[in-house]
Coordinates of C-alpha atoms in Angstrom, one line a residue:
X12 CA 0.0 0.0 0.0
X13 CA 2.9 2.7 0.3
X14 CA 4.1 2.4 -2.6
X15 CA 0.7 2.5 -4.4
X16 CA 1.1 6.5 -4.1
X17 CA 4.3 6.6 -5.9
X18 CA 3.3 4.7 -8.3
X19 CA -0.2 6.5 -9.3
X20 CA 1.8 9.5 -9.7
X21 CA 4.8 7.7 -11.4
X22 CA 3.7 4.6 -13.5
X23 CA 2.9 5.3 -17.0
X24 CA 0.2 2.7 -17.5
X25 CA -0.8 3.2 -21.4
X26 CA -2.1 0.4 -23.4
X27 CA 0.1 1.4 -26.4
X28 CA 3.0 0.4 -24.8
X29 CA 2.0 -3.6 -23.7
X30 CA 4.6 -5.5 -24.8
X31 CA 4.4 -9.9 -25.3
X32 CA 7.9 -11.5 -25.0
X33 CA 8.1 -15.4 -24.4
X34 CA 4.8 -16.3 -23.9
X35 CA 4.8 -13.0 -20.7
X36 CA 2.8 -9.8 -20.8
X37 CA 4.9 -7.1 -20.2
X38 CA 3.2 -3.4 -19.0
X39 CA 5.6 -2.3 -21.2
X40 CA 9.3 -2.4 -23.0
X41 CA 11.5 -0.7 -20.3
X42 CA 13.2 -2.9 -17.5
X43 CA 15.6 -2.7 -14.9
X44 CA 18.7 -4.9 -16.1
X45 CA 20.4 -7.1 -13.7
X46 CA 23.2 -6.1 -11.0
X47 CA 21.0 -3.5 -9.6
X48 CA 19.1 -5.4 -7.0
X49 CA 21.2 -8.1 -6.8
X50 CA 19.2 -9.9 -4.0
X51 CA 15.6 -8.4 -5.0
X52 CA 15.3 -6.6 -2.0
X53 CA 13.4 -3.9 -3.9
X54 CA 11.2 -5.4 -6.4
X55 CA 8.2 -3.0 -5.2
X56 CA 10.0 0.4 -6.0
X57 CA 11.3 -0.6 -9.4
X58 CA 7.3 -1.3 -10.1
X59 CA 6.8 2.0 -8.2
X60 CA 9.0 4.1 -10.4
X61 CA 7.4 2.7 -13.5
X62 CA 9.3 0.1 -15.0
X63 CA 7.7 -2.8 -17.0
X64 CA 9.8 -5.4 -15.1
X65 CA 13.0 -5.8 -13.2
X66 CA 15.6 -8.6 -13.8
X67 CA 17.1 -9.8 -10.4
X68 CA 20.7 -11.1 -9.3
X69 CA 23.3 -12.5 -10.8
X70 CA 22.7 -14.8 -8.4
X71 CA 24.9 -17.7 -7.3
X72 CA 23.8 -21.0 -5.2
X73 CA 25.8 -19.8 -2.4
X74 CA 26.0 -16.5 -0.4
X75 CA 29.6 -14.8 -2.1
X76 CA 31.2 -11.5 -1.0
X77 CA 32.3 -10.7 -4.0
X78 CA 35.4 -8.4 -5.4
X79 CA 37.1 -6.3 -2.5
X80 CA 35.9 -2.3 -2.3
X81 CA 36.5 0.1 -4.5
X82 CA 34.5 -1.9 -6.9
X83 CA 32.2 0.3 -8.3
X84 CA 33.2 3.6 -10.4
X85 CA 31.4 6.9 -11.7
X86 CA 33.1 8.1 -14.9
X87 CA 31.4 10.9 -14.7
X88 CA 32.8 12.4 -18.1
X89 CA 31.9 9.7 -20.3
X90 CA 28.9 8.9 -18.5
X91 CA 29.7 5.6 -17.8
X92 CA 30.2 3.4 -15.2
X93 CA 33.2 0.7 -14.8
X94 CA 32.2 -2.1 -12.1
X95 CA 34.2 -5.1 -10.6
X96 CA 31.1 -6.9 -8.2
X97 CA 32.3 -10.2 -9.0
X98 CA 28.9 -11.5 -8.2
X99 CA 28.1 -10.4 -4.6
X100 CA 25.0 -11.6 -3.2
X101 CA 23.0 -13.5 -0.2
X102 CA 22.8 -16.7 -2.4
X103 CA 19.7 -17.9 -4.3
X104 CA 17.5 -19.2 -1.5
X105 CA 17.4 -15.6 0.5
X106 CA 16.2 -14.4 -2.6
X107 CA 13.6 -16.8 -3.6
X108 CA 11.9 -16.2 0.0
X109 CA 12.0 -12.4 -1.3
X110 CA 10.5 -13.4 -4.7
X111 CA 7.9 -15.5 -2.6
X112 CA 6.6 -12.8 -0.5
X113 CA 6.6 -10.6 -3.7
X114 CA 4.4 -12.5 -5.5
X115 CA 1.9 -13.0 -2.4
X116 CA 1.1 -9.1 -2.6
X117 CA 0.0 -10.2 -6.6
X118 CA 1.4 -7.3 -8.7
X119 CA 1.5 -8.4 -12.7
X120 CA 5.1 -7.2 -12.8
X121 CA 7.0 -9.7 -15.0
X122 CA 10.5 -10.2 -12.9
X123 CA 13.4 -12.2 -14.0
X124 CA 16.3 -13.8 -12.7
X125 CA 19.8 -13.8 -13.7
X126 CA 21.9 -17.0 -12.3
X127 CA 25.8 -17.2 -12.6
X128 CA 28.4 -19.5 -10.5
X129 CA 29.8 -19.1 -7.6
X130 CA 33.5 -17.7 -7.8
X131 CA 35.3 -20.8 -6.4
X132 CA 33.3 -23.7 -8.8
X133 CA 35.6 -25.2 -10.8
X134 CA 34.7 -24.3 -14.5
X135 CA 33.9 -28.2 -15.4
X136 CA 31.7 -28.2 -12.8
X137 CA 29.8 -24.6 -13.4
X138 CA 26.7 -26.3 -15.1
X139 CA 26.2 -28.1 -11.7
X140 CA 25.7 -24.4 -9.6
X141 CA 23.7 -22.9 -12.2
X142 CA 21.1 -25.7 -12.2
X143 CA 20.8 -25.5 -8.3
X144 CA 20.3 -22.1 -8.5
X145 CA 17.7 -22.7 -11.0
X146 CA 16.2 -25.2 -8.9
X147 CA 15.8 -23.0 -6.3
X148 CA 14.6 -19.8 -7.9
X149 CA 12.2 -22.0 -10.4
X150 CA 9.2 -21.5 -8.9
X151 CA 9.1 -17.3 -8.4
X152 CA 10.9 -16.0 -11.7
X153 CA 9.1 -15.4 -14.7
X154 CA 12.0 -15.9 -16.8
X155 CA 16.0 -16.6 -16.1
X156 CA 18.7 -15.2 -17.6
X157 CA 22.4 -17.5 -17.9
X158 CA 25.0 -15.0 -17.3
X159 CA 27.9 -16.6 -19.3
X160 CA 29.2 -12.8 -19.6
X161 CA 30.4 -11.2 -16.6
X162 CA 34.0 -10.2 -16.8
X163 CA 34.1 -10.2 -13.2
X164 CA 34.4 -14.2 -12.5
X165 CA 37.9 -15.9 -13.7
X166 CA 37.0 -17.4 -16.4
X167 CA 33.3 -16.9 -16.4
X168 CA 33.5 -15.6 -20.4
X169 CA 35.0 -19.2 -21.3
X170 CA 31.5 -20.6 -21.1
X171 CA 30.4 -18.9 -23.4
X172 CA 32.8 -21.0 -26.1
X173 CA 31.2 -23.6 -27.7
X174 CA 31.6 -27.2 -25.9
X175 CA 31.3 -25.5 -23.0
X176 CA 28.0 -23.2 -23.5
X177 CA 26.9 -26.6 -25.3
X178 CA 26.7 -28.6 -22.0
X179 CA 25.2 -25.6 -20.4
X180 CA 22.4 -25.7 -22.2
X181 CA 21.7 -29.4 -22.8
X182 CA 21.7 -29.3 -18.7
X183 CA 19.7 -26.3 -17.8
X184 CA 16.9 -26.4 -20.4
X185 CA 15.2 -29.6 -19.3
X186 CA 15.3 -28.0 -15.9
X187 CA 12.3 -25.3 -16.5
X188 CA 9.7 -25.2 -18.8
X189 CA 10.0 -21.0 -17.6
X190 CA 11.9 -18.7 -20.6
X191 CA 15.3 -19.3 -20.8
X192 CA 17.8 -16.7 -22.1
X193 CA 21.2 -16.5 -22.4
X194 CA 23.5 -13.0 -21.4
X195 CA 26.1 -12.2 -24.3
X196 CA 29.3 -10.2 -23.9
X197 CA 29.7 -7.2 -25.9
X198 CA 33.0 -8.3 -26.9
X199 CA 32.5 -11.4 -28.9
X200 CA 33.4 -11.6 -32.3
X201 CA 30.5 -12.1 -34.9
X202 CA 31.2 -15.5 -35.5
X203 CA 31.1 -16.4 -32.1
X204 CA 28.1 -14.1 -31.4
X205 CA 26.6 -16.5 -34.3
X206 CA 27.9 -20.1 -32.8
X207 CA 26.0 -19.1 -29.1
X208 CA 23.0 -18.6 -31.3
X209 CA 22.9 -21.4 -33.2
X210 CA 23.1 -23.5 -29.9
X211 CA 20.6 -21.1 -28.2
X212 CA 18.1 -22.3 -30.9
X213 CA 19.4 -26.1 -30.8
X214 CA 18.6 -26.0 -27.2
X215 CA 14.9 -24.3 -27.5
X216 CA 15.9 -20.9 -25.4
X217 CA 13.4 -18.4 -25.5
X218 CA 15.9 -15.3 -26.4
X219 CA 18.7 -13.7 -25.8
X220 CA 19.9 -11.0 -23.1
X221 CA 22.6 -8.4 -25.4
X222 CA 24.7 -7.0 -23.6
X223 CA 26.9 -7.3 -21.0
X224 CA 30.0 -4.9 -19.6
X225 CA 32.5 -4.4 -21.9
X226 CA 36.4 -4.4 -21.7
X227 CA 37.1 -2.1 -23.8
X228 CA 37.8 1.4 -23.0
X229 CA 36.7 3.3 -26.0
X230 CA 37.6 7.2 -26.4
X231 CA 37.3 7.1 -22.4
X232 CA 37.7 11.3 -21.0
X233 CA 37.4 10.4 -17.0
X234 CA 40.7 9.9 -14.7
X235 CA 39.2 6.5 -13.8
X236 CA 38.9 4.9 -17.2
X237 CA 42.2 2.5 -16.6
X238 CA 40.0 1.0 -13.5
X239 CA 39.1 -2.7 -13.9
X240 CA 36.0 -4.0 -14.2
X241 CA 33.3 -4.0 -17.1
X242 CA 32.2 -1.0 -18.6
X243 CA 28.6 0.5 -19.4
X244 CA 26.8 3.8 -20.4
X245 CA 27.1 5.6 -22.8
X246 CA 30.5 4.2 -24.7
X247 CA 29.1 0.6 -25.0
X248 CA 25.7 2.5 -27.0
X249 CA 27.9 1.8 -30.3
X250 CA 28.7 -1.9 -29.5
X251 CA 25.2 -2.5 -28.1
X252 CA 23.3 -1.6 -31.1
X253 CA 26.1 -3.3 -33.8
X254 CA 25.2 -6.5 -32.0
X255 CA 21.4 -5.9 -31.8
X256 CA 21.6 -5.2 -35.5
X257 CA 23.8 -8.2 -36.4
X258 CA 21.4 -10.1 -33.8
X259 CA 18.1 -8.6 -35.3
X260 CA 17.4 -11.5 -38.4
X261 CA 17.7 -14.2 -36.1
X262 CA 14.1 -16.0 -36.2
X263 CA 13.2 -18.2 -33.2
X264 CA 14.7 -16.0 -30.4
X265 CA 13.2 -12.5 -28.7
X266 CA 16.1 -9.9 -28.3
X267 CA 16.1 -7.9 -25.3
X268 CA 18.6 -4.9 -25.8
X269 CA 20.8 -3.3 -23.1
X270 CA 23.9 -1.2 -22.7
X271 CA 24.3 2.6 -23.4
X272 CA 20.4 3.4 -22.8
X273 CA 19.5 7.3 -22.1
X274 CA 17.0 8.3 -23.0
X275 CA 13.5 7.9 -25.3
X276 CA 15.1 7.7 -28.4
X277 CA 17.4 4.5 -27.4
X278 CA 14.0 3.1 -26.2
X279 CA 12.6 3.5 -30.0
X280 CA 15.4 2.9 -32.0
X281 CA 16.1 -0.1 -30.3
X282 CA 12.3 -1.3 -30.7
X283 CA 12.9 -0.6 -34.6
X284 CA 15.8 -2.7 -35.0
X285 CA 13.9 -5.7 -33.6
X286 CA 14.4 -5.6 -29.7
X287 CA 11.1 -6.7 -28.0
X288 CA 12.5 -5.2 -24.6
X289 CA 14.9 -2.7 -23.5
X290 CA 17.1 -3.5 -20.1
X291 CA 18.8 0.0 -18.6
X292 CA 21.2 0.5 -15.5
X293 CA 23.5 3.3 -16.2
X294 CA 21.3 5.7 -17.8
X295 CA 19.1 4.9 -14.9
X296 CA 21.6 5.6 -11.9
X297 CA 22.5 9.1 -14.1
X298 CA 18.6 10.0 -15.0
X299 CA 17.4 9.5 -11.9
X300 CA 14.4 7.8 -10.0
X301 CA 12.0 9.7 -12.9
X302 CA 13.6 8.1 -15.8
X303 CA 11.0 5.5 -16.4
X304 CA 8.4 8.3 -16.2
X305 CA 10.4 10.5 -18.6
X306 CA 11.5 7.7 -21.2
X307 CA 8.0 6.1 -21.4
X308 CA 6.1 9.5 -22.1
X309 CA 8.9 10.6 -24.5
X310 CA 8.6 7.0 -26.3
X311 CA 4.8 7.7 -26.6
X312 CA 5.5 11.2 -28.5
X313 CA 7.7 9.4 -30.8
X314 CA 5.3 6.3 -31.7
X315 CA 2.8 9.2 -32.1
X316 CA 4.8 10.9 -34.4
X317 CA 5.7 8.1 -36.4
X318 CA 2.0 6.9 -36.6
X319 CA 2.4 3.9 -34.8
X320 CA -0.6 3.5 -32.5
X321 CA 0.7 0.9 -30.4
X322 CA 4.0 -1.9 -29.9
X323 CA 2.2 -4.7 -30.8
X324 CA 2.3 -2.7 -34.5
X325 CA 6.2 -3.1 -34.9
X326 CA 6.5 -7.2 -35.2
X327 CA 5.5 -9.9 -36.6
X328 CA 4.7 -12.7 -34.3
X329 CA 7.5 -15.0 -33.0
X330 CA 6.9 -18.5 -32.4

């Protein structure tokens, strides 16, 4: 009930904007991308603010502490952030009581959940922690995410690599009949971009999540650009929509786009080039708690101005 005033005066609840993704109704496109609220501790105010669902996590079977502080960097300049988490969180079954008692209040706010291993699992062995995880969280997400992408965990990137990503998949996808998606790295190589999605479809995933942090330090202005760590905002918006374009013939998977997201205009764009849903988390930390309010209004102008009277208009239907 408090945050029921918030969100009258927030949410943006316009029919034109109802998106369907994977078989889920979504209010509509704009979501809050993982690493945000790590251990869904405040599912409530990201549906207060206005956003269309929230992904949760990365979480990992156990509680982890993850990188040593600093980890976490502003790059004010280049509006940006670098982080080095390395996957800290309470472990997956603190959060799937959290999930539980979310769904008890019964808000239709789709919410996903992005799993990863734990730091000290043994890379042959990393299938095993993301399929208890899964196990555990099964029940309360509406989709999960495989994040495969982090640069954060040793090694975490190699599963991404055929034989490896291969296994992961034939594992994990008999374990939910939920949407399954996998989380792609900015900084694969078209041809590897194309090998994850040719097992994403020979394993029946539901779409894919593109992208993650970036290593790359392009044309960086802020003292703190030689900081480890991934890198998002506005210098991965390049990378971000190369991939979604390269991604956007691919039949048999849903794209949801993330990475250098400001504003309305991202929002559409993205839409356009064949995204069903658009993740943000730097443009959000810089924009503010109103940004959902601002981008969703400004996204209506511009469907209005381009004579589209509502999402549904912009795709033809996936399987």
């Amino acid at each position: 009930p408090l945050l029921e005033v918030p969100a009258r005066l927030l949410r943006v609840e316009d029919p034109r904007l109802q998106v369907e993704a994977f078989g889920l109704r979504f209010p509509n496109p704009l979501g809050l991308a993982a690493g945000m609220d790590k251990d869904a501790r405040a599912l409530g105010a990201w549906w207060a603010l206005g956003f269309g669902f929230a992904e949760v996590g990365t979480l990992t079977p156990r509680a982890q502490e993850g990188n040593p502080r600093p980890r976490l960097f502003r790059l004010v300049e280049d509006h940006a952030l670098i982080n080095r988490m390395g996957f800290n969180n309470q472990g997956a079954e603190r959060a799937a009581r959290r999930l539980k008692s979310f769904r008890e209040r019964g808000l239709s706010f789709p919410l996903g959940v992005n799993l990863g291993k734990n730091r000290d699992t043994p890379l042959e062995r990393a299938a095993e922690d993301y399929e208890r995880a899964l196990q555990v969280l099964e029940p309360y997400g509406d989709y999960f995410v495989l994040n495969v992408s982090s640069p954060n965990t040793p090694g975490l990137r190699t599963l991404q690599e055929g034989p490896f990503l291969d296994e992961l998949l034939a594992r994990l996808r008999p374990a939910t009949r939920k949407p399954l998606l996998l989380k792609v790295a900015p900084d694969l190589t078209f041809e590897a971009l194309d090998q994850a999605v040719e097992l994403c479809l020979k394993h029946g995933l539901e779409g894919l999540v593109a992208v993650n942090t970036t290593l790359e330090r392009p044309n960086l202005k802020s003292p703190l650009a030689k900081e480890a760590g991934g890198l998002s905002g506005r210098p991965l918006k390049e990378r971000a929509l190369e991939v979604l374009r390269h991604l956007s013939g691919v039949e048999g998977l849903t794209l949801v786009s993330v990475g250098g997201v400001e504003g309305p205009e991202d929002v559409w764009e993205r839409l356009k080039l064949g995204a069903r849903l658009v993740q943000v988390y730097t443009g959000f930390v810089y924009g503010g708690p109103l940004f959902p309010r601002r981008v969703l209004k400004g996204l209506l102008k511009l469907m209005e101005a381009e004579g589209v009277r509502s999402l549904k208009e912009l795709w033809v239907p996936i399987r």
